[in-house]
mmCIF file of C-alpha atoms in Angstrom:
data_model
loop_
_atom_site.group_PDB
_atom_site.id
_atom_site.type_symbol
_atom_site.label_atom_id
_atom_site.label_comp_id
_atom_site.label_asym_id
_atom_site.label_seq_id
_atom_site.Cartn_x
_atom_site.Cartn_y
_atom_site.Cartn_z
ATOM 1 C CA UNK A 1 -40.484 32.096 -97.314
ATOM 2 C CA UNK A 2 -37.949 29.912 -95.551
ATOM 3 C CA UNK A 3 -35.869 32.892 -94.550
ATOM 4 C CA UNK A 4 -38.943 34.673 -93.223
ATOM 5 C CA UNK A 5 -39.886 31.591 -91.179
ATOM 6 C CA UNK A 6 -36.444 31.338 -89.594
ATOM 7 C CA UNK A 7 -36.448 35.026 -88.650
ATOM 8 C CA UNK A 8 -39.856 34.632 -87.084
ATOM 9 C CA UNK A 9 -38.776 31.625 -84.947
ATOM 10 C CA UNK A 10 -35.629 33.444 -83.789
ATOM 11 C CA UNK A 11 -37.645 36.450 -82.690
ATOM 12 C CA UNK A 12 -40.036 34.243 -80.741
ATOM 13 C CA UNK A 13 -37.126 32.497 -79.007
ATOM 14 C CA UNK A 14 -35.567 35.808 -77.948
ATOM 15 C CA UNK A 15 -38.884 37.061 -76.635
ATOM 16 C CA UNK A 16 -39.407 33.869 -74.627
ATOM 17 C CA UNK A 17 -35.902 34.054 -73.163
ATOM 18 C CA UNK A 18 -36.469 37.577 -71.989
ATOM 19 C CA UNK A 19 -39.685 36.620 -70.268
ATOM 20 C CA UNK A 20 -38.218 33.709 -68.147
ATOM 21 C CA UNK A 21 -36.688 34.403 -64.659
ATOM 22 C CA UNK A 22 -32.891 34.440 -64.384
ATOM 23 C CA UNK A 23 -32.688 31.562 -61.815
ATOM 24 C CA UNK A 24 -34.590 29.255 -64.192
ATOM 25 C CA UNK A 25 -32.108 29.950 -66.946
ATOM 26 C CA UNK A 26 -29.185 29.340 -64.548
ATOM 27 C CA UNK A 27 -30.580 25.948 -63.463
ATOM 28 C CA UNK A 28 -31.081 24.927 -67.050
ATOM 29 C CA UNK A 29 -27.504 25.929 -67.861
ATOM 30 C CA UNK A 30 -26.114 23.969 -64.896
ATOM 31 C CA UNK A 31 -28.100 20.869 -65.853
ATOM 32 C CA UNK A 32 -26.823 21.072 -69.409
ATOM 33 C CA UNK A 33 -23.245 21.506 -68.255
ATOM 34 C CA UNK A 34 -23.539 18.501 -65.903
ATOM 35 C CA UNK A 35 -24.046 16.127 -68.772
ATOM 36 C CA UNK A 36 -20.449 16.593 -69.936
ATOM 37 C CA UNK A 37 -18.644 16.684 -66.587
ATOM 38 C CA UNK A 38 -18.267 14.370 -63.557
ATOM 39 C CA UNK A 39 -20.281 15.251 -60.424
ATOM 40 C CA UNK A 40 -18.155 16.654 -57.553
ATOM 41 C CA UNK A 41 -18.274 14.611 -54.303
ATOM 42 C CA UNK A 42 -20.010 16.293 -51.351
ATOM 43 C CA UNK A 43 -17.785 18.132 -48.912
ATOM 44 C CA UNK A 44 -17.524 16.417 -45.460
ATOM 45 C CA UNK A 45 -17.978 18.436 -42.279
ATOM 46 C CA UNK A 46 -14.727 18.873 -40.296
ATOM 47 C CA UNK A 47 -14.302 16.441 -37.405
ATOM 48 C CA UNK A 48 -13.751 17.796 -33.908
ATOM 49 C CA UNK A 49 -10.148 17.952 -32.698
ATOM 50 C CA UNK A 50 -9.551 15.241 -30.091
ATOM 51 C CA UNK A 51 -5.890 15.957 -29.386
ATOM 52 C CA UNK A 52 -4.822 16.409 -25.704
ATOM 53 C CA UNK A 53 -4.558 20.188 -26.174
ATOM 54 C CA UNK A 54 -8.169 20.407 -27.389
ATOM 55 C CA UNK A 55 -9.832 18.047 -24.925
ATOM 56 C CA UNK A 56 -7.751 19.091 -21.895
ATOM 57 C CA UNK A 57 -6.694 15.519 -20.997
ATOM 58 C CA UNK A 58 -3.296 13.941 -21.339
ATOM 59 C CA UNK A 59 -3.245 10.429 -22.706
ATOM 60 C CA UNK A 60 0.136 8.752 -22.052
ATOM 61 C CA UNK A 61 1.734 7.036 -24.993
ATOM 62 C CA UNK A 62 2.749 4.128 -22.752
ATOM 63 C CA UNK A 63 1.006 2.966 -19.529
ATOM 64 C CA UNK A 64 2.555 4.052 -16.209
ATOM 65 C CA UNK A 65 4.006 1.040 -14.346
ATOM 66 C CA UNK A 66 2.890 0.447 -10.731
ATOM 67 C CA UNK A 67 5.131 1.629 -7.868
ATOM 68 C CA UNK A 68 7.219 -1.179 -6.390
ATOM 69 C CA UNK A 69 8.928 -1.598 -3.003
ATOM 70 C CA UNK A 70 12.265 -0.929 -4.672
ATOM 71 C CA UNK A 71 10.966 2.454 -5.887
ATOM 72 C CA UNK A 72 9.781 3.350 -2.393
ATOM 73 C CA UNK A 73 13.132 2.325 -0.890
ATOM 74 C CA UNK A 74 15.002 4.448 -3.440
ATOM 75 C CA UNK A 75 12.827 7.493 -2.682
ATOM 76 C CA UNK A 76 13.060 7.122 1.113
ATOM 77 C CA UNK A 77 15.636 9.231 2.914
ATOM 78 C CA UNK A 78 18.267 7.108 4.676
ATOM 79 C CA UNK A 79 19.565 7.812 8.146
ATOM 80 C CA UNK A 80 17.627 9.113 11.127
ATOM 81 C CA UNK A 81 15.310 11.638 9.523
ATOM 82 C CA UNK A 82 17.183 14.857 8.757
ATOM 83 C CA UNK A 83 20.689 14.875 7.336
ATOM 84 C CA UNK A 84 22.934 17.734 6.278
ATOM 85 C CA UNK A 85 26.168 15.884 5.651
ATOM 86 C CA UNK A 86 29.101 16.938 7.836
ATOM 87 C CA UNK A 87 28.078 20.557 8.257
ATOM 88 C CA UNK A 88 28.579 21.770 11.832
ATOM 89 C CA UNK A 89 25.586 23.334 13.587
ATOM 90 C CA UNK A 90 25.000 24.686 17.081
ATOM 91 C CA UNK A 91 21.919 24.882 19.302
ATOM 92 C CA UNK A 92 21.277 26.566 22.642
ATOM 93 C CA UNK A 93 18.045 26.755 24.662
ATOM 94 C CA UNK A 94 17.536 28.397 28.056
ATOM 95 C CA UNK A 95 14.585 26.504 29.477
ATOM 96 C CA UNK A 96 14.605 28.236 32.830
ATOM 97 C CA UNK A 97 16.014 31.506 34.104
ATOM 98 C CA UNK A 98 14.330 32.725 37.286
ATOM 99 C CA UNK A 99 14.945 34.966 40.253
ATOM 100 C CA UNK A 100 12.790 35.476 43.358
ATOM 101 C CA UNK A 101 12.917 37.730 46.400
ATOM 102 C CA UNK A 102 10.886 35.715 48.892
ATOM 103 C CA UNK A 103 12.843 35.058 52.061
ATOM 104 C CA UNK A 104 16.552 35.100 51.325
ATOM 105 C CA UNK A 105 15.900 35.191 47.591
ATOM 106 C CA UNK A 106 17.432 32.977 44.994
ATOM 107 C CA UNK A 107 17.983 32.071 41.376
ATOM 108 C CA UNK A 108 17.329 29.047 39.189
ATOM 109 C CA UNK A 109 18.432 28.039 35.717
ATOM 110 C CA UNK A 110 18.074 25.281 33.177
ATOM 111 C CA UNK A 111 20.192 25.323 30.012
ATOM 112 C CA UNK A 112 20.895 22.806 27.281
ATOM 113 C CA UNK A 113 22.704 22.937 23.964
ATOM 114 C CA UNK A 114 24.823 21.058 21.500
ATOM 115 C CA UNK A 115 27.358 21.573 18.740
ATOM 116 C CA UNK A 116 28.162 19.175 15.904
ATOM 117 C CA UNK A 117 26.639 17.510 12.868
ATOM 118 C CA UNK A 118 23.734 15.127 12.392
ATOM 119 C CA UNK A 119 26.021 12.157 13.080
ATOM 120 C CA UNK A 120 28.168 13.459 15.949
ATOM 121 C CA UNK A 121 27.109 15.943 18.628
ATOM 122 C CA UNK A 122 28.601 17.271 21.840
ATOM 123 C CA UNK A 123 25.838 18.007 24.351
ATOM 124 C CA UNK A 124 26.014 20.344 27.366
ATOM 125 C CA UNK A 125 23.273 20.367 30.003
ATOM 126 C CA UNK A 126 23.097 22.214 33.284
ATOM 127 C CA UNK A 127 20.413 23.080 35.823
ATOM 128 C CA UNK A 128 20.398 24.175 39.418
ATOM 129 C CA UNK A 129 19.314 26.607 42.116
ATOM 130 C CA UNK A 130 20.897 29.145 44.450
ATOM 131 C CA UNK A 131 19.293 30.247 47.699
ATOM 132 C CA UNK A 132 20.530 33.076 49.901
ATOM 133 C CA UNK A 133 23.648 33.441 47.799
ATOM 134 C CA UNK A 134 24.630 29.798 48.290
ATOM 135 C CA UNK A 135 24.482 26.940 45.812
ATOM 136 C CA UNK A 136 21.559 24.714 46.791
ATOM 137 C CA UNK A 137 21.740 22.101 44.053
ATOM 138 C CA UNK A 138 23.292 22.016 40.588
ATOM 139 C CA UNK A 139 24.702 19.680 37.998
ATOM 140 C CA UNK A 140 26.648 19.872 34.756
ATOM 141 C CA UNK A 141 26.606 17.174 32.073
ATOM 142 C CA UNK A 142 28.892 16.715 29.082
ATOM 143 C CA UNK A 143 27.612 14.057 26.669
ATOM 144 C CA UNK A 144 28.461 12.662 23.273
ATOM 145 C CA UNK A 145 25.409 11.945 21.085
ATOM 146 C CA UNK A 146 25.030 9.766 18.028
ATOM 147 C CA UNK A 147 21.834 8.784 16.142
ATOM 148 C CA UNK A 148 20.734 5.180 16.556
ATOM 149 C CA UNK A 149 17.222 5.367 15.037
ATOM 150 C CA UNK A 150 14.958 7.798 13.295
ATOM 151 C CA UNK A 151 14.634 10.884 15.592
ATOM 152 C CA UNK A 152 16.537 9.190 18.443
ATOM 153 C CA UNK A 153 20.083 9.782 19.737
ATOM 154 C CA UNK A 154 22.121 7.651 22.100
ATOM 155 C CA UNK A 155 24.117 9.691 24.607
ATOM 156 C CA UNK A 156 27.073 8.891 26.820
ATOM 157 C CA UNK A 157 29.288 11.081 28.983
ATOM 158 C CA UNK A 158 29.832 12.351 32.530
ATOM 159 C CA UNK A 159 27.825 14.320 35.088
ATOM 160 C CA UNK A 160 29.209 16.469 37.905
ATOM 161 C CA UNK A 161 26.863 17.326 40.784
ATOM 162 C CA UNK A 162 27.316 20.251 43.174
ATOM 163 C CA UNK A 163 25.495 21.462 46.244
ATOM 164 C CA UNK A 164 25.075 20.449 49.860
ATOM 165 C CA UNK A 165 27.246 17.502 50.709
ATOM 166 C CA UNK A 166 30.118 16.206 48.625
ATOM 167 C CA UNK A 167 30.291 16.830 44.897
ATOM 168 C CA UNK A 168 30.238 13.669 42.839
ATOM 169 C CA UNK A 169 31.142 12.597 39.323
ATOM 170 C CA UNK A 170 29.142 9.864 37.588
ATOM 171 C CA UNK A 171 29.127 8.160 34.222
ATOM 172 C CA UNK A 172 25.984 8.946 32.215
ATOM 173 C CA UNK A 173 24.180 6.866 29.623
ATOM 174 C CA UNK A 174 20.901 7.889 28.057
ATOM 175 C CA UNK A 175 18.673 8.417 25.090
ATOM 176 C CA UNK A 176 16.915 11.508 23.733
ATOM 177 C CA UNK A 177 14.448 11.988 20.921
ATOM 178 C CA UNK A 178 10.875 12.513 19.802
ATOM 179 C CA UNK A 179 8.320 9.877 20.795
ATOM 180 C CA UNK A 180 5.051 9.220 18.916
ATOM 181 C CA UNK A 181 2.730 12.153 19.514
ATOM 182 C CA UNK A 182 5.683 14.575 19.231
ATOM 183 C CA UNK A 183 6.723 14.317 22.874
ATOM 184 C CA UNK A 184 10.324 15.373 23.575
ATOM 185 C CA UNK A 185 11.847 12.656 25.749
ATOM 186 C CA UNK A 186 15.132 12.565 27.651
ATOM 187 C CA UNK A 187 16.043 9.616 29.877
ATOM 188 C CA UNK A 188 19.490 9.224 31.443
ATOM 189 C CA UNK A 189 20.970 6.783 33.934
ATOM 190 C CA UNK A 190 23.988 7.515 36.166
ATOM 191 C CA UNK A 191 26.586 5.417 37.982
ATOM 192 C CA UNK A 192 29.064 7.143 40.299
ATOM 193 C CA UNK A 193 32.371 5.921 41.690
ATOM 194 C CA UNK A 194 30.744 4.514 44.861
ATOM 195 C CA UNK A 195 28.348 2.337 42.898
ATOM 196 C CA UNK A 196 25.334 4.577 43.395
ATOM 197 C CA UNK A 197 22.774 4.266 40.621
ATOM 198 C CA UNK A 198 20.339 7.047 39.784
ATOM 199 C CA UNK A 199 18.222 8.132 36.844
ATOM 200 C CA UNK A 200 16.465 11.178 35.459
ATOM 201 C CA UNK A 201 13.594 11.315 32.969
ATOM 202 C CA UNK A 202 12.032 14.357 31.378
ATOM 203 C CA UNK A 203 9.092 14.747 28.982
ATOM 204 C CA UNK A 204 7.838 17.895 27.275
ATOM 205 C CA UNK A 205 5.265 18.803 24.675
ATOM 206 C CA UNK A 206 5.248 21.903 22.493
ATOM 207 C CA UNK A 207 1.927 23.607 21.759
ATOM 208 C CA UNK A 208 2.155 26.254 19.070
ATOM 209 C CA UNK A 209 -0.368 28.946 20.044
ATOM 210 C CA UNK A 210 0.693 31.469 17.389
ATOM 211 C CA UNK A 211 3.687 31.910 15.129
ATOM 212 C CA UNK A 212 5.511 33.538 18.070
ATOM 213 C CA UNK A 213 3.940 32.086 21.226
ATOM 214 C CA UNK A 214 4.644 28.524 22.390
ATOM 215 C CA UNK A 215 3.105 26.815 25.407
ATOM 216 C CA UNK A 216 5.233 23.973 26.795
ATOM 217 C CA UNK A 217 4.085 21.639 29.571
ATOM 218 C CA UNK A 218 6.961 19.714 31.110
ATOM 219 C CA UNK A 219 7.486 17.056 33.767
ATOM 220 C CA UNK A 220 10.737 15.783 35.297
ATOM 221 C CA UNK A 221 11.379 12.898 37.693
ATOM 222 C CA UNK A 222 14.535 11.833 39.552
ATOM 223 C CA UNK A 223 15.113 8.365 41.004
ATOM 224 C CA UNK A 224 17.725 6.950 43.408
ATOM 225 C CA UNK A 225 18.557 3.266 43.805
ATOM 226 C CA UNK A 226 19.641 3.746 47.446
ATOM 227 C CA UNK A 227 19.848 6.410 50.133
ATOM 228 C CA UNK A 228 22.372 9.206 49.809
ATOM 229 C CA UNK A 229 22.362 10.727 53.284
ATOM 230 C CA UNK A 230 25.270 13.033 52.537
ATOM 231 C CA UNK A 231 23.150 14.830 49.954
ATOM 232 C CA UNK A 232 19.846 14.359 51.715
ATOM 233 C CA UNK A 233 18.371 12.019 49.109
ATOM 234 C CA UNK A 234 16.376 8.895 49.888
ATOM 235 C CA UNK A 235 15.921 5.720 47.870
ATOM 236 C CA UNK A 236 13.158 5.643 45.292
ATOM 237 C CA UNK A 237 11.559 8.614 43.595
ATOM 238 C CA UNK A 238 13.513 11.501 45.073
ATOM 239 C CA UNK A 239 11.691 14.315 43.262
ATOM 240 C CA UNK A 240 8.976 15.018 40.700
ATOM 241 C CA UNK A 241 8.578 18.446 39.156
ATOM 242 C CA UNK A 242 6.096 19.771 36.662
ATOM 243 C CA UNK A 243 5.748 23.089 34.950
ATOM 244 C CA UNK A 244 3.971 25.048 32.256
ATOM 245 C CA UNK A 245 6.031 27.583 30.345
ATOM 246 C CA UNK A 246 4.982 30.217 27.857
ATOM 247 C CA UNK A 247 7.712 31.393 25.564
#
């Protein structure tokens, strides 16, 4: 009787187990297993990467110190603006080269150039005119130039004048450079052996029209301290010339 009862209960249990859904049995098994084991901690979601490579910003490890006057002085270029050591360079510009056939015809020229370094330069300047095959007026200057300020050179040398009347030699002292506004300035004073004082000033401005075309307005003035009858020059402003060149 007891054996029959046990067999009957076992058969009922098997039948009941077969009738229950599988997920119910799995939950019951997990709950039973949890009584003998420690619960696992929940898994945390990964935090976003905030490194400089992920966020696109660079955070310095140490703060950048402010720029001081000593830093600016160390970064500034000494001298007069553009230095190349003692390398020798040369420059030549023909400002004017003309010929005309009106009347007796004539020619005119204006040339300047230098050779040397940024600290020492030998300048050559010449301009003049010929009319009817004869020299009307001309001069030749040989000057030594040395920088005295940023973009400015002090010049000293001699000038020889030719033309109608006696030729004369004069000492020359002047300055040349770039004024504010990018005006090219040349101003020179002269003193000849007879004590005659004269001066010449020239200003030019370069307008870049294209990469190859340059428009250059220019004005030149000559001044005499006293009359020079032998050369036909009066005291004061002896001549003023202006021009507009496309090159």
